Coordinates of C-alpha atoms and ligand atoms in Angstrom, one line a residue:
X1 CA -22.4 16.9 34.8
X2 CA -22.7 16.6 38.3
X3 CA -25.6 16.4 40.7
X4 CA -26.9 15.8 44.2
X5 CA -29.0 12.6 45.1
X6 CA -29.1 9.6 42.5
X7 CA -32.8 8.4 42.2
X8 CA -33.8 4.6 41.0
X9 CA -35.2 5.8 38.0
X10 CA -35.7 9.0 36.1
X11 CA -38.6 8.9 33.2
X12 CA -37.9 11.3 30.2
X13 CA -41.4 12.2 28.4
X14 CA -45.1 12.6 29.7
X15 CA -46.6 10.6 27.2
X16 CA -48.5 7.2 27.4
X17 CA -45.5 5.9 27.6
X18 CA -43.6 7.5 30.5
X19 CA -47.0 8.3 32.6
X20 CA -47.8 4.7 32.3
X21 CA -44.2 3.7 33.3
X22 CA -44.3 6.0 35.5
X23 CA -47.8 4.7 37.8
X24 CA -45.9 1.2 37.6
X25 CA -42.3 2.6 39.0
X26 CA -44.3 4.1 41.5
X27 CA -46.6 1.0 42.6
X28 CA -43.3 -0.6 42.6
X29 CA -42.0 2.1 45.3
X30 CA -39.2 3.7 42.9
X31 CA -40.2 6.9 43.4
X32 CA -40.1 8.0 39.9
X33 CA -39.2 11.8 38.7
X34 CA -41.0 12.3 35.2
X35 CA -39.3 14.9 33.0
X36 CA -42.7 16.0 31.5
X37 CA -40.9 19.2 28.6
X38 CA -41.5 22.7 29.5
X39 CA -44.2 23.5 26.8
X40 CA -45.2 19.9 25.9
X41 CA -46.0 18.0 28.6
X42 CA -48.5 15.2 27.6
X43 CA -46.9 14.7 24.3
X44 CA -49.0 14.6 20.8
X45 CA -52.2 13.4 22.7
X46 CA -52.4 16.8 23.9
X47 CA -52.9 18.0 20.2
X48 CA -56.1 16.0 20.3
X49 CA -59.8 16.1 20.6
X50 CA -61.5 12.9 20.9
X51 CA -59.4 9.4 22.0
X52 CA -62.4 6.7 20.7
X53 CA -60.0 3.9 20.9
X54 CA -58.1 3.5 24.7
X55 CA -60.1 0.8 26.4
X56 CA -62.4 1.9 29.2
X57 CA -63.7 5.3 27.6
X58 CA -66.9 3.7 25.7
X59 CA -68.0 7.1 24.6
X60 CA -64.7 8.5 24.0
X61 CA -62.0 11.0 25.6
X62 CA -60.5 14.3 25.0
X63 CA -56.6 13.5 24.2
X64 CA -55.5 16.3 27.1
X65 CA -58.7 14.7 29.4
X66 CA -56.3 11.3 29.2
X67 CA -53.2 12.9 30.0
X68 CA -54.6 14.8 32.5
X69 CA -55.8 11.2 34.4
X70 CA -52.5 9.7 33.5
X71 CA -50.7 12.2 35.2
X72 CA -53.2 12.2 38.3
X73 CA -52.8 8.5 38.7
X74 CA -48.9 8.6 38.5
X75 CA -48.7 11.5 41.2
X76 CA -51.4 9.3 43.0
X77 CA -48.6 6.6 43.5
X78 CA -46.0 8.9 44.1
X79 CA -44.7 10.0 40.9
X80 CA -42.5 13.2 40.9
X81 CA -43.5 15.7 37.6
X82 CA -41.1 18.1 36.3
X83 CA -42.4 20.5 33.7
X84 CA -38.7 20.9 32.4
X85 CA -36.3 19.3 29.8
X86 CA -33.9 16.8 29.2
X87 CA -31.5 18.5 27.3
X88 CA -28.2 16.6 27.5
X89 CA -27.7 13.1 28.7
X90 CA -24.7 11.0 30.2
X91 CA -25.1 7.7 29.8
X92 CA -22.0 6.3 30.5
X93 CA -21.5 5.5 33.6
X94 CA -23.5 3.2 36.1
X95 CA -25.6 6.2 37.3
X96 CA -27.1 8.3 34.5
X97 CA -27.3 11.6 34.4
X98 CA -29.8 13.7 32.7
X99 CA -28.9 17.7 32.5
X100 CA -32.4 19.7 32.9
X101 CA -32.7 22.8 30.7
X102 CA -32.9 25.0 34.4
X103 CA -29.3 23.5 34.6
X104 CA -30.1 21.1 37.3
X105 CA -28.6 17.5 36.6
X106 CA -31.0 15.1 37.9
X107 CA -29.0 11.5 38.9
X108 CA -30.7 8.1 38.7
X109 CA -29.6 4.3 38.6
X110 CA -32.0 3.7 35.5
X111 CA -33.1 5.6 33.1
X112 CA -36.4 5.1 30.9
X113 CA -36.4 7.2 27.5
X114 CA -40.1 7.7 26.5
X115 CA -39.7 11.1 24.3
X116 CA -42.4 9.9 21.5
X117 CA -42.3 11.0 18.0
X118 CA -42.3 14.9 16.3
X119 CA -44.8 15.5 13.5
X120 CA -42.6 14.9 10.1
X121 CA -42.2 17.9 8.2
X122 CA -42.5 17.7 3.9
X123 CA -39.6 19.6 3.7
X124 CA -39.9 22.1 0.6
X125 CA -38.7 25.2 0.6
X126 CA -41.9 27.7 1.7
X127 CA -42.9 25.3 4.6
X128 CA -40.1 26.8 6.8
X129 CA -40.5 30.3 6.0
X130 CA -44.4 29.9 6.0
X131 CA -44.3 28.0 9.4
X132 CA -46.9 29.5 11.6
X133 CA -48.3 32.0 9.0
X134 CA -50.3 29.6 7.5
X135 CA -48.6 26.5 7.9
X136 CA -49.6 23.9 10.9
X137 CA -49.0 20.8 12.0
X138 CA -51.8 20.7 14.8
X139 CA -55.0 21.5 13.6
X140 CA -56.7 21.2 17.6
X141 CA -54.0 24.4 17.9
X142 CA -54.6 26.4 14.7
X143 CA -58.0 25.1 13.4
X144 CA -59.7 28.1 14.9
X145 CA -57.6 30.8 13.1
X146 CA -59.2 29.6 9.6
X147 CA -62.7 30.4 10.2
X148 CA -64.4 30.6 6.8
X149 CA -61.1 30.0 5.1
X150 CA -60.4 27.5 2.6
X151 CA -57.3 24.7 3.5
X152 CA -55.5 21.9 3.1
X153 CA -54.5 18.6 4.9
X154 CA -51.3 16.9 3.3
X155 CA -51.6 13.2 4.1
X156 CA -53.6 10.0 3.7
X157 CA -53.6 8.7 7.1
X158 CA -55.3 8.3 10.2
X159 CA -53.8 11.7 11.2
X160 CA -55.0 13.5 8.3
X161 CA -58.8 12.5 8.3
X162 CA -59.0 13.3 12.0
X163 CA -57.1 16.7 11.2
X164 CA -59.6 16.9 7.8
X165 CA -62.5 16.2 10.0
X166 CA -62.0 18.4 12.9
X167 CA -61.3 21.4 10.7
X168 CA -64.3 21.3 8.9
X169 CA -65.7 23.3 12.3
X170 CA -64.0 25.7 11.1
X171 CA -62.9 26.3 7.3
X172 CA -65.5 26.5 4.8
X173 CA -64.0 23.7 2.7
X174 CA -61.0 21.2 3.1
X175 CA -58.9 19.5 0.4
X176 CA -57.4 16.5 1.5
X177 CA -53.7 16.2 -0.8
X178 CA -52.5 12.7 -0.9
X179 CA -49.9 11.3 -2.9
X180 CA -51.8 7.6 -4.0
X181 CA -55.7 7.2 -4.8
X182 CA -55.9 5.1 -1.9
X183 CA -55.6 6.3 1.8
X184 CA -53.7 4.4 4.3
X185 CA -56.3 5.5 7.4
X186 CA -58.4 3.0 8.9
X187 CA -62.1 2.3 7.5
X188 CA -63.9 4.2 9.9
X189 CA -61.9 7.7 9.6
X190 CA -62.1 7.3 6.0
X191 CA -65.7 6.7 5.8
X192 CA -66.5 10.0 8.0
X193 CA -64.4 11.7 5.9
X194 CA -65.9 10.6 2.5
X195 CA -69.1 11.3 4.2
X196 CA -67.9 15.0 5.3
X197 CA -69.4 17.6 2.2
X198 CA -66.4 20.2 3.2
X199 CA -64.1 18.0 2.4
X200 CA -62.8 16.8 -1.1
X201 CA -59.9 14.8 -1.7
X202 CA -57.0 15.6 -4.7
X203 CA -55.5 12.3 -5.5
X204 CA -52.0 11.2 -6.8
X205 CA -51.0 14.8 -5.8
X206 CA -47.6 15.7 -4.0
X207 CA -47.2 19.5 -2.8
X208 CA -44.0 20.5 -4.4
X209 CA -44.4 24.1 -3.1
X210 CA -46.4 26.8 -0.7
X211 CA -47.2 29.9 -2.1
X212 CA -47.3 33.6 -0.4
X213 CA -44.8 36.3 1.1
X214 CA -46.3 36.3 4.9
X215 CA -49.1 34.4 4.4
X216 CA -49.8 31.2 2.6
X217 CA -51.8 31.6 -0.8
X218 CA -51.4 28.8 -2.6
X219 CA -50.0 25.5 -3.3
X220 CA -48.0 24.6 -6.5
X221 CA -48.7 20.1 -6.6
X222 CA -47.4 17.7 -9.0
X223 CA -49.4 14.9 -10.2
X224 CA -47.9 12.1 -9.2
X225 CA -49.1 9.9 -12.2
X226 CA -48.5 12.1 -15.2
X227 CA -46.0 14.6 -14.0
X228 CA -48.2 17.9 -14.5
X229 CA -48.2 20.9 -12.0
X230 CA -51.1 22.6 -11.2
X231 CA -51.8 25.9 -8.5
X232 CA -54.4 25.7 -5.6
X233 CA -55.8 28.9 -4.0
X234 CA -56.0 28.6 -0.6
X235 CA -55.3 30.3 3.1
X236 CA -53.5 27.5 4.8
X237 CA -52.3 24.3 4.8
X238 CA -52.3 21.3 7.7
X239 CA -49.0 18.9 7.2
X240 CA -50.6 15.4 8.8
X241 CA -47.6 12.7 7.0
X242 CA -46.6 11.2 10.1
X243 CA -44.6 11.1 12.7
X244 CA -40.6 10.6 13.2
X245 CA -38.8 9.3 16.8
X246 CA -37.1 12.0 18.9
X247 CA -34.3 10.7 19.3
X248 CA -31.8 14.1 19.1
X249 CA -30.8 13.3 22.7
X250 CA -29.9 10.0 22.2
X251 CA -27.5 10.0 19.0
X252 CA -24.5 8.5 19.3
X253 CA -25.5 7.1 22.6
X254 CA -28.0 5.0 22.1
X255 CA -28.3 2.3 19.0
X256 CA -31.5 3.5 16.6
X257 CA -33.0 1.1 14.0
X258 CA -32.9 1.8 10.6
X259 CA -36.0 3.1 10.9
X260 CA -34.6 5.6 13.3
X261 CA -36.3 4.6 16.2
X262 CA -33.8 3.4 19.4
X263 CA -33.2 0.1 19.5
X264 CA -34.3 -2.4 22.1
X265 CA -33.3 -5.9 22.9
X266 CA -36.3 -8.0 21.6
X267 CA -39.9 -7.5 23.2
X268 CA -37.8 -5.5 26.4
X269 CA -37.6 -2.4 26.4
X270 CA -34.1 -2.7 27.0
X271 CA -31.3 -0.5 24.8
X272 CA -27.9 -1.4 24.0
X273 CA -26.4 0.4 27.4
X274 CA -27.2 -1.0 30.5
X275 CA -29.2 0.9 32.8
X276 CA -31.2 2.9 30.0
X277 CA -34.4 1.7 28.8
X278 CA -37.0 2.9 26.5
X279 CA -40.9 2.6 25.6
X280 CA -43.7 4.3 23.6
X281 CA -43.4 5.6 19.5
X282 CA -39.2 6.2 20.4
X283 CA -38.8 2.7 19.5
X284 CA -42.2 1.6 17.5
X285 CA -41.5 2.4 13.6
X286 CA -45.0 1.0 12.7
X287 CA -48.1 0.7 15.4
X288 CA -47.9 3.9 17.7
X289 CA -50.8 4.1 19.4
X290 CA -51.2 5.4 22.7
X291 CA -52.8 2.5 23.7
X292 CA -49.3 0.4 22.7
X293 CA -47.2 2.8 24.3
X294 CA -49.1 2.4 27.6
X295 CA -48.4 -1.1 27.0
X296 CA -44.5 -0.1 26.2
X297 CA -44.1 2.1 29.3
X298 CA -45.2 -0.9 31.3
X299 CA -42.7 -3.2 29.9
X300 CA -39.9 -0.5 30.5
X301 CA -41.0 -0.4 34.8
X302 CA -41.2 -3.4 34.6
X303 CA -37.9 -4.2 33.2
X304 CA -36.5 -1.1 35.0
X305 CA -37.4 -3.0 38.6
X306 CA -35.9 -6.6 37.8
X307 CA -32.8 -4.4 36.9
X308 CA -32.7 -2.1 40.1
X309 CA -33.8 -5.6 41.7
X310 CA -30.5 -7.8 40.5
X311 CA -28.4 -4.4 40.5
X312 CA -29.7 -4.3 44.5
X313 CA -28.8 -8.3 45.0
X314 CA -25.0 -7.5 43.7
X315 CA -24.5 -4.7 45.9
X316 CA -24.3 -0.8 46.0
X317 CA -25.4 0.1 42.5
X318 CA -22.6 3.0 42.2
X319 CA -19.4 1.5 42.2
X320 CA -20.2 -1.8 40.1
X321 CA -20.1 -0.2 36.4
X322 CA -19.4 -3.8 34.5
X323 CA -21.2 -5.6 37.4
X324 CA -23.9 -3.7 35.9
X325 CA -23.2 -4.9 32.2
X326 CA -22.9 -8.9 33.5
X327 CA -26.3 -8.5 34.9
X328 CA -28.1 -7.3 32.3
X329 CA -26.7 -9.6 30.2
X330 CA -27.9 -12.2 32.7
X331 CA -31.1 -10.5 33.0
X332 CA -32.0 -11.1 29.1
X333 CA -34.3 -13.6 29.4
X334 CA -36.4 -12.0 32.4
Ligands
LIG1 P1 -49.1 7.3 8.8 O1 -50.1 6.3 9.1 O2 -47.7 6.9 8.7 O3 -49.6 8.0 7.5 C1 -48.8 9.0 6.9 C2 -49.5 9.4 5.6 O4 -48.8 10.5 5.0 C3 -49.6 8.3 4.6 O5 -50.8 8.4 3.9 C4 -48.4 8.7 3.6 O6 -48.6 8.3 2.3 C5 -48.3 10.2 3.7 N1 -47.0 10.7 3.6 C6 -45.8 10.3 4.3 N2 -44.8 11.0 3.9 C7 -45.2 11.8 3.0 C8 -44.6 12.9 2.2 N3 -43.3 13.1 2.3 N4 -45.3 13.6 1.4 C9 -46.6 13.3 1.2 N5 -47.3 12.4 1.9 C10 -46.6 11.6 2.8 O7 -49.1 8.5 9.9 P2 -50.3 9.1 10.8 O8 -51.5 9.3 10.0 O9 -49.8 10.2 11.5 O10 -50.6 7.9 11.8 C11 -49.6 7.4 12.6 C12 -50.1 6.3 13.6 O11 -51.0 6.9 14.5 C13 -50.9 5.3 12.8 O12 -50.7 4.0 13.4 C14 -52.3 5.7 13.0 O13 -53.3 4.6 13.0 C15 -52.3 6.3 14.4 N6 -53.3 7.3 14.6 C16 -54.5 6.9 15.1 C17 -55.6 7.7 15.2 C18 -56.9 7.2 15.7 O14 -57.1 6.0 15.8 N7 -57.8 8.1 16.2 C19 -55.4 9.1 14.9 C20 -54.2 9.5 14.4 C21 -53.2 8.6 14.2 P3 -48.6 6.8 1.8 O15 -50.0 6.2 2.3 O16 -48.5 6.9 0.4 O17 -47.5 6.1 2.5

């Protein structure tokens, strides 16, 4: 890979995470370039209605309403946005290269990974096959093609009573599967669903398969206490179990946890190659909120300018590869 002019610091992911890493690079006068994805620019906030937790928005915000200001106050400061994506990175050397799915190959001296987390999938058989013909994973996408239809959220978290919630606009009634008699979601979403007369809960119930030829029909659970299978007519079902790190661009590059996330160096956002940092739910197995990966992305500018700073102080950044590695191990306590 090969390009043309080597930025200070390229941001993969439009997220929290990168647009908040982003307004600091570009306070900081790096001149970002934010690889925001082709088709999902924003990341999972954009699958979102209302945000009632990110300080500063007492009555709330739409998920894409947030992005949207994120974006608006990275560009503010500078920021460069790319609606394309990071398909192949080179992480070797002292300048990193990130290979853009036009086939441009964008050059920088740092690199900050921010690529979030995919919805997890329950993997059975018919949820492939049935994928889009019944079976979601974003309800704010597909909620409106089940008007008057009866569903299903799989899932007992946060996720799944906002999905369970926001699709009673829609469906005429909503079964909430989850595997325990005791959901993992916070109070508040729980209460509203409990509260919601559309929606009724099947406990200690794990979907083992999803009915229908091109549509979905049914569900075939097991009961998770007694071992039993039972059949649930319905017209389509919302998979809400969580989320898992993207992380395809970064294996066998970058250490991961074993929780699959990438690893950093303590409370820095720093990986185990120099020169490559990363924020946001890529390297948080357990609080992933976008409130915490605004947080993360700040770390990562942060860490990303006393790098580019020290990198700056030992000379041309180029042609110093384990110049590069001495500093940021000298930099570990910054
Ligand atoms: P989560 O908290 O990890 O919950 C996943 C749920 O799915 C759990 O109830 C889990 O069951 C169940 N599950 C996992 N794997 C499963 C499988 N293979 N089959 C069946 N069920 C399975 O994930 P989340 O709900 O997506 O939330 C992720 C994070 O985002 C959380 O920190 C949450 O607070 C946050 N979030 C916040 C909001 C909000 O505040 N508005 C909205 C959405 C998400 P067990 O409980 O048995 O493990």
């Amino acid at each position: 890979m090969k390009g043309a002019l080597v930025r200070q610091v390229i941001i993969i992911g439009s997220g929290p995470a990168g647009y908040t890493a982003a307004i600091y690079a570009a306070r900081a006068n790096l001149d970002p370039l934010v690889v925001a994805s082709s088709v999902e620019a924003g990341g999972e906030l954009m699958n979102t209605t209302d945000v009632e937790n990110f300080p500063g928005f007492p009555e709330g915000i739409q998920g894409p309403d947030l992005m949207t200001k994120m974006q608006e106050q990275a560009e503010r400061f500078g920021a460069e946005v790319l609606y394309d994506d990071a398909v192949e990175l080179d992480l070797d050397g002292a300048v990193k290269r990130v290979k853009l799915g036009s086939g441009k190959v964008e050059e920088a001296d740092a690199l900050i990974f921010a690529t979030g987390s995919a919805p997890r999938k329950i993997g059975i058989a018919g949820e492939a096959r049935l994928s889009g013909r019944g079976v979601s994973y974003c309800a704010t996408c597909d909620g409106f093609f089940f008007r008057e239809r009866v569903i299903a959220v799989v899932g007992g978290g946060d996720s799944a009573m906002e999905e369970a919630t926001f699709l009673t606009k829609f469906a005429s009634k909503v079964y909430v599967i989850h595997r325990r008699d005791e959901l993992r979601a916070s109070k508040i979403m729980q209460e509203r669903a409990f509260k919601n007369e559309k929606i009724e809960f099947v406990w200690n119930s794990e979907v083992v398969d999803i009915l229908g030829d091109d549509a979905v029909t049914g569900l075939v659970l097991r009961n998770t206490v007694d071992g039993s299978t039972s059949e649930l007519a319905l017209d389509g079902v919302f998979v809400a179990i969580g989320n898992d790190p993207r992380v395809h661009l970064v294996h066998g590059k970058l250490d991961l946890t074993p929780e699959g996330t990438v690893w950093v160096d303590g409370r820095s956002s720093r990986t185990s190659v120099p020169g490559v940092f990363a924020a946001g739910d890529v390297i948080d197995p357990t609080y992933r909120q976008a409130v915490t990966a605004a947080g993360s992305g700040t770390v990562a500018a942060l860490d990303v300018e006393h790098y580019l700073a020290a990198l700056g102080e030992a000379g041309e950044p180029d042609v110093h590869g384990d110049q590069i590695e001495n500093l940021a191990g000298a930099d570990a306590t910054v």
